[in-house]
């Protein structure tokens, strides 16, 4: 059965020794959607991504990816099913050039993903040249990754994820520590990727959220969904203002 929902989360609870980091959380998003998730510190945003990627197992509830329950599926298998995660700190090979970093994931995919797990064939995968163009690093292709700015490293890692043709891309605070210009570049990259991927982005930087939130924003608070809506709607929601320490979110 096909589903237009890429992700459905039902009554999800994560209990860490009596503390509910996620508490009866319900969430769903459509295929092709770019969803931004915000929430104060400790709201459960990272734990939410940890459950989707299989790093943390639900205490209660279930997670459906493309209609399939992925509870108890090991982390590596979830990645192979088509969920890619970008962590806050870039994880690129610093001594390799930009091109070599991309080459590595493209070749790894050819030998492992497509053969073993029936991921897209090599011909369907993006080539290194296409990826370099997508992430805007053609001019720096032969530079060692260690010489890239933080924002460029973020873009390179996003490119390495995209090389694996994920159906759902999870991005944890991609604007953290970036200059305004780099933030805008990463935002533009996510918006262009959103044309062909489903994306969940977790973010604290409200300027960045405004740039990329072209659809719905979900606000987490104390492990549950507090509200959802357009950026304007959530920004003016009294409950959201209250959980952000009584201040309007700026
Ligand atoms: N392994 C764990 N054991 C116990 N408590 C945990 C564990 N992991 C997370 N928590 C707690 O669960 C709550 C949610 O944490 P989480 O990191 O998901 O929040 P967050 O919204 O990502 O926060 P931040 O914005 O500060 O990164 C926090 O109170 C945290 O201390």
mmCIF file of C-alpha atoms and ligand atoms in Angstrom:
data_model
loop_
_atom_site.group_PDB
_atom_site.id
_atom_site.type_symbol
_atom_site.label_atom_id
_atom_site.label_comp_id
_atom_site.label_asym_id
_atom_site.label_seq_id
_atom_site.Cartn_x
_atom_site.Cartn_y
_atom_site.Cartn_z
ATOM 1 C CA UNK A 1 0.000 0.000 0.000
ATOM 2 C CA UNK A 2 1.395 3.419 -0.877
ATOM 3 C CA UNK A 3 1.127 6.285 1.540
ATOM 4 C CA UNK A 4 1.518 10.016 1.029
ATOM 5 C CA UNK A 5 2.907 10.200 4.560
ATOM 6 C CA UNK A 6 6.636 9.660 4.739
ATOM 7 C CA UNK A 7 6.617 9.631 8.515
ATOM 8 C CA UNK A 8 3.926 8.910 11.100
ATOM 9 C CA UNK A 9 4.646 8.810 14.804
ATOM 10 C CA UNK A 10 1.957 7.540 17.133
ATOM 11 C CA UNK A 11 1.789 7.941 20.910
ATOM 12 C CA UNK A 12 5.543 7.870 21.242
ATOM 13 C CA UNK A 13 7.017 7.814 24.725
ATOM 14 C CA UNK A 14 10.706 7.575 25.610
ATOM 15 C CA UNK A 15 11.331 6.858 29.240
ATOM 16 C CA UNK A 16 14.913 7.362 30.471
ATOM 17 C CA UNK A 17 14.907 5.801 33.959
ATOM 18 C CA UNK A 18 11.597 7.395 34.880
ATOM 19 C CA UNK A 19 12.134 10.668 32.968
ATOM 20 C CA UNK A 20 9.946 11.033 29.880
ATOM 21 C CA UNK A 21 12.098 12.769 27.275
ATOM 22 C CA UNK A 22 9.225 12.200 24.821
ATOM 23 C CA UNK A 23 5.728 11.950 26.190
ATOM 24 C CA UNK A 24 2.879 10.525 24.123
ATOM 25 C CA UNK A 25 4.073 12.424 21.066
ATOM 26 C CA UNK A 26 2.080 12.340 17.826
ATOM 27 C CA UNK A 27 3.494 13.648 14.562
ATOM 28 C CA UNK A 28 3.110 13.130 10.855
ATOM 29 C CA UNK A 29 4.495 14.669 7.701
ATOM 30 C CA UNK A 30 3.791 14.312 4.011
ATOM 31 C CA UNK A 31 6.220 13.005 1.447
ATOM 32 C CA UNK A 32 8.107 15.934 -0.061
ATOM 33 C CA UNK A 33 7.559 18.212 2.913
ATOM 34 C CA UNK A 34 10.249 20.333 4.570
ATOM 35 C CA UNK A 35 9.321 20.451 8.262
ATOM 36 C CA UNK A 36 11.100 22.646 10.770
ATOM 37 C CA UNK A 37 11.028 21.619 14.419
ATOM 38 C CA UNK A 38 11.708 24.154 17.131
ATOM 39 C CA UNK A 39 11.428 24.090 20.898
ATOM 40 C CA UNK A 40 13.236 25.308 23.993
ATOM 41 C CA UNK A 41 16.292 23.496 25.392
ATOM 42 C CA UNK A 42 15.433 20.024 26.630
ATOM 43 C CA UNK A 43 12.137 19.877 24.686
ATOM 44 C CA UNK A 44 13.117 16.506 23.212
ATOM 45 C CA UNK A 45 14.181 17.515 19.687
ATOM 46 C CA UNK A 46 17.385 15.455 19.539
ATOM 47 C CA UNK A 47 15.697 12.479 21.195
ATOM 48 C CA UNK A 48 12.994 12.751 18.535
ATOM 49 C CA UNK A 49 15.643 12.340 15.799
ATOM 50 C CA UNK A 50 17.329 9.570 17.811
ATOM 51 C CA UNK A 51 14.098 7.551 17.726
ATOM 52 C CA UNK A 52 13.547 8.045 14.003
ATOM 53 C CA UNK A 53 17.082 6.833 13.243
ATOM 54 C CA UNK A 54 16.823 3.846 15.607
ATOM 55 C CA UNK A 55 19.484 5.108 18.015
ATOM 56 C CA UNK A 56 16.885 5.108 20.788
ATOM 57 C CA UNK A 57 14.058 2.569 20.959
ATOM 58 C CA UNK A 58 10.507 3.694 21.859
ATOM 59 C CA UNK A 59 9.296 2.775 25.316
ATOM 60 C CA UNK A 60 5.765 3.030 23.951
ATOM 61 C CA UNK A 61 4.234 3.953 20.610
ATOM 62 C CA UNK A 62 5.433 3.420 17.080
ATOM 63 C CA UNK A 63 7.243 5.057 14.197
ATOM 64 C CA UNK A 64 6.076 4.391 10.642
ATOM 65 C CA UNK A 65 8.437 5.254 7.786
ATOM 66 C CA UNK A 66 6.651 5.121 4.433
ATOM 67 C CA UNK A 67 3.923 3.150 6.174
ATOM 68 C CA UNK A 68 6.312 0.549 7.646
ATOM 69 C CA UNK A 69 6.775 0.163 11.386
ATOM 70 C CA UNK A 70 10.498 0.599 12.036
ATOM 71 C CA UNK A 71 10.365 -0.194 15.724
ATOM 72 C CA UNK A 72 13.174 -2.640 16.613
ATOM 73 C CA UNK A 73 14.860 -2.063 13.240
ATOM 74 C CA UNK A 74 18.614 -1.594 13.827
ATOM 75 C CA UNK A 75 20.123 1.826 13.180
ATOM 76 C CA UNK A 76 22.182 0.755 10.145
ATOM 77 C CA UNK A 77 19.144 -0.838 8.519
ATOM 78 C CA UNK A 78 17.053 2.294 9.011
ATOM 79 C CA UNK A 79 19.796 4.255 7.225
ATOM 80 C CA UNK A 80 19.600 1.751 4.380
ATOM 81 C CA UNK A 81 15.818 2.102 4.217
ATOM 82 C CA UNK A 82 16.385 5.731 3.223
ATOM 83 C CA UNK A 83 16.725 7.923 6.320
ATOM 84 C CA UNK A 84 19.872 10.072 6.366
ATOM 85 C CA UNK A 85 20.953 12.136 9.348
ATOM 86 C CA UNK A 86 23.162 15.177 9.491
ATOM 87 C CA UNK A 87 24.559 15.794 12.959
ATOM 88 C CA UNK A 88 25.237 19.252 14.351
ATOM 89 C CA UNK A 89 29.025 18.964 14.025
ATOM 90 C CA UNK A 90 30.210 18.210 10.497
ATOM 91 C CA UNK A 91 31.612 14.685 10.153
ATOM 92 C CA UNK A 92 33.750 14.915 7.056
ATOM 93 C CA UNK A 93 37.207 13.490 6.380
ATOM 94 C CA UNK A 94 39.372 16.552 6.985
ATOM 95 C CA UNK A 95 42.505 15.287 5.234
ATOM 96 C CA UNK A 96 40.663 14.404 2.044
ATOM 97 C CA UNK A 97 39.637 16.928 -0.567
ATOM 98 C CA UNK A 98 36.027 17.914 -1.062
ATOM 99 C CA UNK A 99 35.888 15.766 -4.200
ATOM 100 C CA UNK A 100 37.459 12.765 -2.434
ATOM 101 C CA UNK A 101 34.945 13.022 0.394
ATOM 102 C CA UNK A 102 32.078 12.897 -2.095
ATOM 103 C CA UNK A 103 33.769 10.184 -4.157
ATOM 104 C CA UNK A 104 34.026 8.009 -1.106
ATOM 105 C CA UNK A 105 30.310 8.014 -0.355
ATOM 106 C CA UNK A 106 29.342 7.624 -4.009
ATOM 107 C CA UNK A 107 31.614 4.580 -4.382
ATOM 108 C CA UNK A 108 30.563 3.127 -1.062
ATOM 109 C CA UNK A 109 26.982 3.327 -2.223
ATOM 110 C CA UNK A 110 27.761 1.508 -5.434
ATOM 111 C CA UNK A 111 29.331 -1.413 -3.661
ATOM 112 C CA UNK A 112 27.245 -1.690 -0.520
ATOM 113 C CA UNK A 113 23.898 0.065 -0.616
ATOM 114 C CA UNK A 114 22.720 -0.805 -4.106
ATOM 115 C CA UNK A 115 23.974 -4.380 -3.931
ATOM 116 C CA UNK A 116 22.870 -5.395 -0.480
ATOM 117 C CA UNK A 117 19.897 -3.237 0.323
ATOM 118 C CA UNK A 118 18.378 -2.521 -3.022
ATOM 119 C CA UNK A 119 18.962 1.229 -2.814
ATOM 120 C CA UNK A 120 18.988 3.119 -6.132
ATOM 121 C CA UNK A 121 21.436 1.869 -8.749
ATOM 122 C CA UNK A 122 24.656 3.756 -9.303
ATOM 123 C CA UNK A 123 23.304 5.280 -12.490
ATOM 124 C CA UNK A 124 20.432 6.818 -10.572
ATOM 125 C CA UNK A 125 22.742 8.271 -7.995
ATOM 126 C CA UNK A 126 24.003 11.762 -8.254
ATOM 127 C CA UNK A 127 27.472 12.042 -9.667
ATOM 128 C CA UNK A 128 30.212 13.825 -7.776
ATOM 129 C CA UNK A 129 30.078 16.677 -10.301
ATOM 130 C CA UNK A 130 26.337 17.132 -9.758
ATOM 131 C CA UNK A 131 26.809 17.062 -6.017
ATOM 132 C CA UNK A 132 29.580 19.650 -6.151
ATOM 133 C CA UNK A 133 27.246 21.915 -8.085
ATOM 134 C CA UNK A 134 24.329 21.306 -5.702
ATOM 135 C CA UNK A 135 26.375 22.216 -2.637
ATOM 136 C CA UNK A 136 28.096 25.135 -4.386
ATOM 137 C CA UNK A 137 31.637 23.878 -3.804
ATOM 138 C CA UNK A 138 32.857 23.327 -7.387
ATOM 139 C CA UNK A 139 35.581 25.954 -6.971
ATOM 140 C CA UNK A 140 36.846 24.214 -3.830
ATOM 141 C CA UNK A 141 36.592 20.635 -5.105
ATOM 142 C CA UNK A 142 40.324 19.960 -4.826
ATOM 143 C CA UNK A 143 40.867 21.692 -1.508
ATOM 144 C CA UNK A 144 41.390 19.602 1.640
ATOM 145 C CA UNK A 145 38.194 19.682 3.698
ATOM 146 C CA UNK A 146 40.147 20.971 6.695
ATOM 147 C CA UNK A 147 40.574 24.274 4.829
ATOM 148 C CA UNK A 148 36.823 24.799 4.405
ATOM 149 C CA UNK A 149 34.858 27.222 6.565
ATOM 150 C CA UNK A 150 32.425 25.723 9.056
ATOM 151 C CA UNK A 151 29.499 26.515 6.740
ATOM 152 C CA UNK A 152 31.242 24.915 3.770
ATOM 153 C CA UNK A 153 31.910 21.799 5.839
ATOM 154 C CA UNK A 154 28.198 21.716 6.707
ATOM 155 C CA UNK A 155 27.337 21.924 3.014
ATOM 156 C CA UNK A 156 29.860 19.180 2.188
ATOM 157 C CA UNK A 157 28.358 16.870 4.778
ATOM 158 C CA UNK A 158 24.873 17.569 3.477
ATOM 159 C CA UNK A 159 26.201 16.670 0.001
ATOM 160 C CA UNK A 160 27.620 13.411 1.378
ATOM 161 C CA UNK A 161 24.224 12.549 2.791
ATOM 162 C CA UNK A 162 22.417 13.429 -0.412
ATOM 163 C CA UNK A 163 24.828 11.129 -2.297
ATOM 164 C CA UNK A 164 23.156 8.256 -0.473
ATOM 165 C CA UNK A 165 19.792 9.238 -2.006
ATOM 166 C CA UNK A 166 17.882 9.341 1.276
ATOM 167 C CA UNK A 167 14.114 9.708 1.050
ATOM 168 C CA UNK A 168 14.053 11.510 4.382
ATOM 169 C CA UNK A 169 16.841 13.835 5.438
ATOM 170 C CA UNK A 170 17.179 14.735 9.136
ATOM 171 C CA UNK A 171 19.207 17.847 9.827
ATOM 172 C CA UNK A 172 20.151 18.817 13.381
ATOM 173 C CA UNK A 173 20.818 22.538 13.888
ATOM 174 C CA UNK A 174 22.569 23.159 10.565
ATOM 175 C CA UNK A 175 22.952 26.898 11.268
ATOM 176 C CA UNK A 176 24.661 26.536 14.655
ATOM 177 C CA UNK A 177 27.912 28.483 14.742
ATOM 178 C CA UNK A 178 27.581 29.835 11.196
ATOM 179 C CA UNK A 179 28.049 33.413 10.019
ATOM 180 C CA UNK A 180 24.992 35.166 8.544
ATOM 181 C CA UNK A 181 26.237 34.546 5.018
ATOM 182 C CA UNK A 182 26.954 30.871 5.649
ATOM 183 C CA UNK A 183 23.560 30.486 7.321
ATOM 184 C CA UNK A 184 21.892 31.877 4.224
ATOM 185 C CA UNK A 185 23.886 29.528 1.961
ATOM 186 C CA UNK A 186 22.967 26.461 4.012
ATOM 187 C CA UNK A 187 19.335 27.624 4.027
ATOM 188 C CA UNK A 188 19.357 28.016 0.247
ATOM 189 C CA UNK A 189 20.851 24.526 -0.088
ATOM 190 C CA UNK A 190 18.131 22.981 2.100
ATOM 191 C CA UNK A 191 15.426 24.784 0.139
ATOM 192 C CA UNK A 192 16.829 23.470 -3.130
ATOM 193 C CA UNK A 193 17.109 19.932 -1.715
ATOM 194 C CA UNK A 194 13.527 20.218 -0.475
ATOM 195 C CA UNK A 195 12.397 20.205 -4.104
ATOM 196 C CA UNK A 196 13.334 16.518 -4.298
ATOM 197 C CA UNK A 197 13.550 15.263 -0.682
ATOM 198 C CA UNK A 198 11.498 15.139 2.470
ATOM 199 C CA UNK A 199 13.406 17.013 5.157
ATOM 200 C CA UNK A 200 13.132 17.522 8.909
ATOM 201 C CA UNK A 201 15.293 20.359 10.209
ATOM 202 C CA UNK A 202 15.746 21.099 13.884
ATOM 203 C CA UNK A 203 16.811 24.647 14.537
ATOM 204 C CA UNK A 204 17.208 27.292 17.229
ATOM 205 C CA UNK A 205 18.122 30.215 14.969
ATOM 206 C CA UNK A 206 14.776 31.890 14.277
ATOM 207 C CA UNK A 207 16.115 33.959 11.389
ATOM 208 C CA UNK A 208 17.133 30.709 9.714
ATOM 209 C CA UNK A 209 13.767 29.111 10.536
ATOM 210 C CA UNK A 210 12.025 32.021 8.832
ATOM 211 C CA UNK A 211 14.241 31.534 5.761
ATOM 212 C CA UNK A 212 13.516 27.837 5.330
ATOM 213 C CA UNK A 213 10.061 27.308 6.890
ATOM 214 C CA UNK A 214 8.051 27.257 3.683
ATOM 215 C CA UNK A 215 5.373 25.020 5.147
ATOM 216 C CA UNK A 216 4.634 23.868 8.667
ATOM 217 C CA UNK A 217 6.650 24.451 11.822
ATOM 218 C CA UNK A 218 6.251 22.035 14.745
ATOM 219 C CA UNK A 219 6.924 23.261 18.279
ATOM 220 C CA UNK A 220 8.035 20.658 20.826
ATOM 221 C CA UNK A 221 7.766 21.259 24.545
ATOM 222 C CA UNK A 222 8.385 18.799 27.381
ATOM 223 C CA UNK A 223 8.472 15.874 25.003
ATOM 224 C CA UNK A 224 5.178 16.569 23.225
ATOM 225 C CA UNK A 225 3.965 18.622 20.277
ATOM 226 C CA UNK A 226 2.846 21.962 21.698
ATOM 227 C CA UNK A 227 1.502 23.309 18.401
ATOM 228 C CA UNK A 228 1.997 23.329 14.638
ATOM 229 C CA UNK A 229 1.381 25.911 11.961
ATOM 230 C CA UNK A 230 3.071 28.437 9.727
ATOM 231 C CA UNK A 231 5.959 30.369 11.218
ATOM 232 C CA UNK A 232 3.655 33.388 11.698
ATOM 233 C CA UNK A 233 1.046 31.264 13.467
ATOM 234 C CA UNK A 234 3.452 29.612 15.904
ATOM 235 C CA UNK A 235 5.333 32.825 16.567
ATOM 236 C CA UNK A 236 2.120 34.504 17.679
ATOM 237 C CA UNK A 237 0.749 31.539 19.608
ATOM 238 C CA UNK A 238 0.556 32.532 23.309
ATOM 239 C CA UNK A 239 1.581 29.005 24.379
ATOM 240 C CA UNK A 240 4.753 29.259 22.314
ATOM 241 C CA UNK A 241 5.539 32.725 23.668
ATOM 242 C CA UNK A 242 5.071 31.403 27.194
ATOM 243 C CA UNK A 243 7.426 28.429 26.821
ATOM 244 C CA UNK A 244 10.077 30.686 25.320
ATOM 245 C CA UNK A 245 10.382 32.378 28.763
ATOM 246 C CA UNK A 246 7.512 34.762 28.248
ATOM 247 C CA UNK A 247 9.355 36.537 25.463
ATOM 248 C CA UNK A 248 8.193 36.841 21.889
ATOM 249 C CA UNK A 249 10.511 34.608 19.827
ATOM 250 C CA UNK A 250 12.797 36.808 17.808
HETATM 251 N N1 LIG B 1 20.136 9.147 27.684
HETATM 252 C C1 LIG B 1 19.438 9.979 28.464
HETATM 253 N N2 LIG B 1 19.188 9.691 29.757
HETATM 254 C C2 LIG B 1 18.483 10.530 30.532
HETATM 255 N N3 LIG B 1 17.935 11.701 30.098
HETATM 256 C C3 LIG B 1 18.169 12.039 28.831
HETATM 257 C C4 LIG B 1 18.923 11.221 27.941
HETATM 258 N N4 LIG B 1 18.960 11.839 26.717
HETATM 259 C C5 LIG B 1 18.271 12.991 26.866
HETATM 260 N N5 LIG B 1 17.792 13.112 28.120
HETATM 261 C C6 LIG B 1 16.975 14.207 28.631
HETATM 262 O O1 LIG B 1 15.820 14.306 27.823
HETATM 263 C C7 LIG B 1 15.439 15.665 27.637
HETATM 264 C C8 LIG B 1 15.351 15.975 26.156
HETATM 265 O O2 LIG B 1 16.674 16.018 25.637
HETATM 266 P P1 LIG B 1 16.966 16.404 24.128
HETATM 267 O O3 LIG B 1 18.448 16.405 23.965
HETATM 268 O O4 LIG B 1 16.174 15.535 23.231
HETATM 269 O O5 LIG B 1 16.395 17.892 24.061
HETATM 270 P P2 LIG B 1 16.597 19.006 22.943
HETATM 271 O O6 LIG B 1 15.265 19.586 22.670
HETATM 272 O O7 LIG B 1 17.339 18.429 21.782
HETATM 273 O O8 LIG B 1 17.504 20.056 23.714
HETATM 274 P P3 LIG B 1 18.583 21.109 23.152
HETATM 275 O O9 LIG B 1 17.822 22.107 22.357
HETATM 276 O O10 LIG B 1 19.145 21.698 24.406
HETATM 277 O O11 LIG B 1 19.591 20.335 22.352
HETATM 278 C C9 LIG B 1 16.485 16.513 28.368
HETATM 279 O O12 LIG B 1 15.952 16.876 29.637
HETATM 280 C C10 LIG B 1 17.654 15.570 28.508
HETATM 281 O O13 LIG B 1 18.413 15.862 29.672
#
